[in-house]
Short mmCIF file of C-alpha atoms in Angstrom, two decimals:
data_model
loop_
_atom_site.label_atom_id
_atom_site.label_comp_id
_atom_site.label_asym_id
_atom_site.label_seq_id
_atom_site.Cartn_x
_atom_site.Cartn_y
_atom_site.Cartn_z
CA MET M 36 0.12 -0.02 -0.11
CA PRO M 37 1.06 3.54 -0.96
CA VAL M 38 2.14 6.06 2.00
CA ALA M 39 -0.44 8.76 1.15
CA PRO M 40 1.20 11.98 -0.60
CA LEU M 41 -0.93 14.20 0.96
CA ALA M 42 -1.08 15.02 5.11
CA GLN M 43 -4.49 14.91 7.85
CA ARG M 44 -6.72 18.45 7.23
CA ASP M 45 -7.10 18.93 11.30
CA GLY M 46 -6.90 14.92 11.32
CA ILE M 47 -9.15 13.71 9.17
CA ASP M 48 -7.07 11.45 6.33
CA PRO M 49 -6.80 12.66 2.55
CA VAL M 50 -9.53 9.44 0.57
CA ARG M 51 -7.53 7.15 -0.75
CA LEU M 52 -8.47 5.51 -3.89
CA ARG M 53 -7.35 3.11 -6.55
CA LEU M 54 -9.36 3.04 -10.19
CA PRO M 55 -10.70 -0.16 -11.05
CA PRO M 56 -10.53 -2.67 -13.98
CA ASP M 57 -12.22 -0.85 -16.68
CA PRO M 58 -12.53 -3.90 -19.64
CA GLU M 59 -15.32 -2.29 -21.84
CA GLY M 60 -12.86 0.64 -22.29
CA ALA M 61 -16.14 2.93 -20.22
CA TRP M 62 -13.28 6.02 -18.71
CA PRO M 63 -11.34 7.31 -21.76
CA THR M 64 -9.28 9.66 -19.10
CA VAL M 65 -8.72 10.06 -15.21
CA GLY M 66 -11.60 12.56 -15.73
CA ALA M 67 -14.02 10.27 -17.46
CA TYR M 68 -13.76 8.04 -14.04
CA LEU M 69 -14.31 10.60 -11.38
CA LEU M 70 -16.56 12.46 -13.41
CA GLY M 71 -18.99 9.10 -13.49
CA ARG M 72 -17.80 8.59 -9.81
CA TYR M 73 -18.32 11.56 -8.17
CA GLY M 74 -20.51 13.88 -10.48
CA GLY M 75 -23.36 12.10 -8.91
CA ALA M 76 -22.65 13.95 -4.79
CA VAL M 77 -21.20 16.86 -4.82
CA GLY M 78 -22.59 17.89 -9.05
CA ALA M 79 -20.06 17.24 -12.67
CA GLU M 80 -18.66 21.10 -12.14
CA ARG M 81 -17.41 20.46 -8.58
CA VAL M 82 -15.54 18.17 -9.55
CA GLY M 83 -14.52 19.65 -12.82
CA ALA M 84 -13.15 22.08 -10.92
CA MET M 85 -10.81 19.81 -7.44
CA LEU M 86 -9.86 18.59 -10.98
CA ASP M 87 -8.09 21.89 -12.44
CA ALA M 88 -7.17 22.39 -8.81
CA GLY M 89 -4.65 19.89 -8.69
CA ARG M 90 -6.51 18.02 -5.99
CA PHE M 91 -6.82 14.12 -7.23
CA VAL M 92 -2.47 13.57 -6.14
CA GLY M 93 -1.64 9.95 -7.11
CA ALA M 94 1.49 8.65 -4.98
CA GLU M 95 4.33 10.45 -6.03
CA GLY M 96 3.05 13.47 -5.24
CA ARG M 97 2.07 15.23 -8.22
CA ALA M 98 -1.62 16.59 -8.84
CA ALA M 99 -3.42 14.06 -11.51
CA ALA M 100 -4.70 16.12 -14.66
CA ALA M 101 -8.58 14.87 -16.14
CA SER M 102 -7.16 14.42 -19.67
CA GLU M 103 -4.51 11.60 -18.96
CA PRO M 104 -5.03 8.26 -20.18
CA TYR M 105 -7.01 6.34 -17.02
CA GLU M 106 -4.67 3.57 -15.90
CA PRO M 107 -6.89 0.45 -13.55
CA GLY M 108 -4.93 0.71 -10.48
CA ARG M 109 -3.51 3.18 -10.17
CA TRP M 110 -3.80 4.62 -6.56
CA LEU M 111 -5.17 8.42 -6.54
CA TRP M 112 -5.58 10.84 -3.31
CA PHE M 113 -7.60 13.89 -2.22
CA HIS M 114 -9.68 15.68 0.77
CA ARG M 115 -13.78 16.60 0.85
CA ASP M 116 -14.40 19.61 1.31
CA PRO M 117 -14.88 20.61 4.30
CA VAL M 118 -18.86 21.14 5.58
CA ALA M 119 -19.72 23.13 8.50
CA GLU M 120 -20.19 20.11 11.65
CA GLU M 121 -21.52 21.15 14.86
CA ARG M 122 -19.76 21.06 17.36
CA VAL M 123 -20.54 18.33 20.24
CA PRO M 124 -20.84 20.41 23.48
CA PHE M 125 -18.38 17.24 25.68
CA GLU M 126 -15.41 17.24 25.43
CA ILE M 127 -13.35 14.04 24.95
CA GLY M 128 -10.73 12.68 27.60
CA VAL M 129 -7.85 10.92 28.49
CA VAL M 130 -7.36 8.05 30.65
CA TYR M 131 -4.55 6.42 30.11
CA ARG M 132 -2.17 6.61 27.32
CA ASP M 133 2.14 5.08 26.86
CA GLU M 134 3.78 4.56 23.36
CA ARG M 135 1.78 1.96 22.30
CA ILE M 136 -2.38 2.53 23.13
CA LEU M 137 -4.20 4.99 23.99
CA VAL M 138 -7.74 5.21 25.89
CA ALA M 139 -10.57 7.28 26.61
CA ASP M 140 -13.74 9.02 27.58
CA LYS M 141 -15.96 9.54 24.65
CA PRO M 142 -18.32 11.70 25.19
CA HIS M 143 -22.04 10.83 24.44
CA PHE M 144 -22.96 12.21 20.79
CA LEU M 145 -19.61 11.51 19.46
CA ALA M 146 -18.50 9.18 17.24
CA THR M 147 -15.31 7.42 17.34
CA THR M 148 -14.92 7.70 13.42
CA PRO M 149 -15.12 9.57 10.60
CA ARG M 150 -18.05 8.16 8.75
CA GLY M 151 -21.38 9.83 6.53
CA ARG M 152 -22.29 13.78 8.17
CA HIS M 153 -19.60 13.32 10.84
CA VAL M 154 -16.15 13.62 10.17
CA THR M 155 -14.53 15.90 12.26
CA GLU M 156 -16.67 16.16 15.01
CA THR M 157 -15.06 12.54 16.19
CA ALA M 158 -13.69 11.34 18.68
CA VAL M 159 -10.00 10.05 16.38
CA ALA M 160 -9.75 13.60 14.35
CA ARG M 161 -10.09 15.50 18.00
CA LEU M 162 -7.90 13.27 19.29
CA ARG M 163 -5.16 13.40 16.20
CA ALA M 164 -6.05 16.75 16.44
CA GLY M 165 -4.94 18.16 19.48
CA LEU M 166 -2.48 15.10 20.81
CA GLY M 167 -0.07 15.42 17.49
CA LEU M 168 -0.30 12.14 17.52
CA PRO M 169 -1.51 11.11 12.98
CA ALA M 170 -1.35 7.60 13.41
CA LEU M 171 -3.98 7.33 15.99
CA GLN M 172 -6.80 4.78 15.24
CA PRO M 173 -9.09 2.60 17.07
CA ALA M 174 -8.81 -0.10 18.40
CA HIS M 175 -12.99 -1.09 17.58
CA ARG M 176 -15.67 1.20 17.30
CA LEU M 177 -18.48 2.78 20.04
CA ASP M 178 -21.69 3.85 19.14
CA ARG M 179 -22.18 7.00 18.82
CA LEU M 180 -24.90 7.56 21.07
CA THR M 181 -23.06 4.95 23.51
CA ALA M 182 -20.44 7.07 25.49
CA GLY M 183 -17.25 5.41 27.24
CA LEU M 184 -14.23 3.40 26.91
CA VAL M 185 -12.08 3.32 23.61
CA LEU M 186 -8.71 2.36 23.16
CA PHE M 187 -7.09 3.83 20.18
CA VAL M 188 -3.19 2.96 18.98
CA VAL M 189 -0.57 5.17 18.74
CA ARG M 190 1.61 3.35 16.28
CA ALA M 191 0.00 1.80 13.34
CA GLU M 192 2.63 -1.47 13.48
CA ASP M 193 0.62 -2.36 16.48
CA ARG M 194 -3.28 -2.06 15.54
CA GLY M 195 -3.62 -5.15 14.46
CA ALA M 196 -1.92 -7.30 17.42
CA TYR M 197 -4.80 -5.19 19.45
CA GLN M 198 -7.01 -5.11 16.94
CA LEU M 199 -7.12 -8.98 17.18
CA LEU M 200 -7.90 -8.94 20.72
CA PHE M 201 -11.72 -7.94 19.84
CA LYS M 202 -11.69 -9.93 17.05
CA GLU M 203 -11.72 -13.16 19.51
CA ARG M 204 -13.48 -11.98 21.88
CA ARG M 205 -10.10 -11.60 24.52
CA VAL M 206 -11.22 -8.67 25.25
CA ARG M 207 -14.15 -8.51 28.78
CA LYS M 208 -16.26 -5.28 28.27
CA GLU M 209 -18.97 -4.03 30.93
CA TYR M 210 -21.33 -1.70 30.38
CA GLU M 211 -24.19 -0.06 32.43
CA ALA M 212 -27.42 1.37 31.34
CA VAL M 213 -30.42 2.26 33.11
CA ALA M 214 -33.57 1.26 31.39
CA ALA M 215 -37.07 0.27 32.68
CA TYR M 216 -37.74 -1.55 35.67
CA ASP M 217 -40.49 -4.95 35.12
CA PRO M 218 -39.90 -6.58 37.50
CA GLY M 219 -41.58 -9.66 34.91
CA VAL M 220 -38.02 -9.61 33.00
CA GLU M 221 -36.25 -12.85 35.97
CA LEU M 222 -32.41 -11.19 35.92
CA PRO M 223 -30.07 -12.06 35.95
CA VAL M 224 -30.38 -13.50 31.77
CA THR M 225 -28.23 -14.68 29.47
CA VAL M 226 -29.86 -13.70 25.90
CA ARG M 227 -28.74 -15.50 22.28
CA SER M 228 -30.14 -14.34 19.26
CA ARG M 229 -29.25 -13.45 15.54
CA ILE M 230 -28.79 -9.79 14.47
CA GLU M 231 -28.50 -8.13 11.59
CA LYS M 232 -28.78 -4.30 10.60
CA GLU M 233 -29.56 -3.77 6.78
CA ARG M 234 -27.23 -1.34 5.12
CA GLY M 235 -29.20 2.20 5.47
CA VAL M 236 -31.58 0.77 7.55
CA PRO M 237 -31.38 2.68 11.25
CA ALA M 238 -32.36 0.00 13.02
CA ALA M 239 -31.09 -3.56 13.66
CA ARG M 240 -32.71 -6.45 14.60
CA GLU M 241 -33.14 -9.96 15.90
CA VAL M 242 -33.81 -12.30 12.97
CA PRO M 243 -34.29 -16.33 13.59
CA GLY M 244 -31.29 -17.78 12.78
CA GLU M 245 -28.22 -19.31 14.29
CA PRO M 246 -27.40 -16.68 17.67
CA ASN M 247 -24.43 -14.90 16.29
CA ALA M 248 -24.35 -11.92 19.80
CA VAL M 249 -24.78 -12.88 23.10
CA SER M 250 -25.54 -9.96 25.82
CA ARG M 251 -25.34 -11.33 29.72
CA ILE M 252 -27.23 -8.84 32.09
CA GLU M 253 -27.63 -7.92 35.03
CA LEU M 254 -29.95 -6.19 37.37
CA VAL M 255 -28.09 -3.15 39.76
CA GLU M 256 -30.22 -1.66 41.05
CA ARG M 257 -33.78 -0.83 41.43
CA LEU M 258 -34.55 3.75 40.21
CA GLY M 259 -38.15 3.56 40.69
CA ALA M 260 -39.67 2.74 37.37
CA PHE M 261 -36.64 2.18 36.08
CA GLY M 262 -33.42 0.27 36.93
CA ARG M 263 -30.09 0.18 36.42
CA TYR M 264 -28.36 -2.80 34.64
CA ARG M 265 -24.65 -4.94 34.39
CA LEU M 266 -24.15 -5.22 30.28
CA LEU M 267 -21.51 -7.68 29.57
CA PRO M 268 -22.13 -9.15 26.08
CA GLU M 269 -19.27 -11.72 24.71
CA THR M 270 -19.67 -10.47 21.26
CA GLY M 271 -20.47 -7.21 19.45
CA LYS M 272 -23.03 -6.56 16.93
CA THR M 273 -24.30 -3.17 15.81
CA HIS M 274 -26.44 -2.07 18.62
CA GLN M 275 -26.65 -5.62 20.35
CA LEU M 276 -26.93 -4.30 24.35
CA ARG M 277 -29.79 -2.09 22.90
CA VAL M 278 -31.21 -4.99 20.40
CA HIS M 279 -30.98 -7.69 23.47
CA MET M 280 -32.78 -4.88 25.59
CA ASN M 281 -35.51 -3.83 23.88
CA GLY M 282 -36.19 -7.75 22.75
CA LEU M 283 -36.82 -8.27 27.03
CA GLY M 284 -38.62 -5.40 26.99
CA LEU M 285 -36.32 -3.06 29.07
CA PRO M 286 -35.29 -0.34 26.15
CA ILE M 287 -32.23 1.92 27.20
CA LEU M 288 -33.54 5.00 28.90
CA ASP M 289 -33.82 8.27 26.32
CA ASP M 290 -32.28 5.47 23.20
CA PRO M 291 -33.96 6.95 19.32
CA LEU M 292 -34.62 3.48 17.89
CA TYR M 293 -35.52 1.35 19.86
CA PRO M 294 -38.64 0.74 20.69
CA VAL M 295 -39.38 3.34 18.11
CA VAL M 296 -37.28 5.16 15.60
CA ARG M 297 -37.34 9.17 16.06
CA GLU M 298 -37.52 11.28 13.58
CA ASP M 299 -33.95 13.35 12.91
CA GLY M 300 -34.35 16.71 14.66
CA PRO M 301 -31.66 18.20 16.15
CA GLU M 302 -29.60 16.55 18.60
CA ASP M 303 -31.10 17.76 22.53
CA TYR M 304 -28.20 16.87 24.57
CA ARG M 305 -29.95 17.60 27.52
CA ARG M 306 -31.22 13.19 26.86
CA PRO M 307 -27.88 11.57 26.60
CA LEU M 308 -28.32 7.61 25.75
CA ARG M 309 -28.17 5.90 29.06
CA LEU M 310 -25.04 2.97 27.75
CA LEU M 311 -22.02 3.37 29.25
CA ALA M 312 -18.87 1.34 28.45
CA ARG M 313 -17.21 1.11 31.80
CA THR M 314 -14.51 -1.07 31.42
CA LEU M 315 -12.20 -2.58 29.46
CA GLU M 316 -9.85 -5.50 30.69
CA PHE M 317 -7.71 -7.78 28.44
CA THR M 318 -4.01 -9.40 28.57
CA ASP M 319 -1.25 -7.16 26.27
CA PRO M 320 -0.01 -8.63 23.43
CA PHE M 321 3.07 -7.38 23.89
CA THR M 322 3.66 -7.60 27.23
CA GLY M 323 2.22 -9.45 28.69
CA GLU M 324 0.46 -8.11 31.59
CA GLU M 325 -3.31 -7.69 32.46
CA ARG M 326 -4.68 -4.17 31.51
CA ARG M 327 -8.39 -2.57 33.32
CA PHE M 328 -9.44 0.09 33.04
CA GLY M 329 -12.64 1.51 33.89
CA THR M 330 -14.42 4.51 33.07
CA ARG M 331 -14.18 8.37 35.13
CA LEU M 332 -17.21 8.97 33.95
CA SER M 333 -20.98 8.63 35.28
CA LEU M 334 -24.61 8.54 33.96
CA SER M 335 -27.96 10.42 35.05
CA GLY M 336 -30.89 8.49 35.99
CA PRO M 337 -33.94 9.15 34.77
CA GLY M 338 -35.37 13.07 34.32
#
């Protein structure tokens, strides 16, 4: 993989693009391909202006011209136009840092990595820019609406080892949630189900089939009509804990998707999803040391 010839901007990497095979000769030039790929999204005039400004750059650091012959397999990089994003009014805390890892306390509403309309307002962008760590990458992902611990890797060459811990389920994760209380639900319970999430559909759903999601759910204390729960996921499917709590009839307080998908609108920062990643425990793949990290954040109760 060639090294990107463009530096980060505000902690955001340039977009990396590899020109695909073109057996039918549909794209005689670089410009024809870029117009076909991005013209519908940002407009042909905008793509043309970016080409004229030399914003598409090859591996050698030279700007690609619109008239250059199309070469399948060629690498190009470019920065998207910045889009104004509303700042999430909460700071990200650093729980631990050494030469290999950084453990951060991600606040509610802040995405972990750039995706969709959340680009600069992400944990990785803030930490890279604020701490001067351009190679910083998350070893796993925490939902935008969930607060708590995220493990980041400082050096690119170390990332795979820490990602493997999560892939092989060798990280013990504990979450806390405030949700509805129902004396008819017997707890503790281990929920096993199959969860599927379709691209473009906000909510995931449980479907018949071989289970791919496992969560243990325990009641810690009752708070009137609500309860405080300890959630121990064995797997890491998208929205797993939220789906399993809702499936028990115990939807997490202020969840905008479960049981009912809330219409899009301005963020209500006074009503965060009451879900918090409290602890991370694992054996360090390089030192063999037993690691345990706890959040400094806390969940408010109902009201």
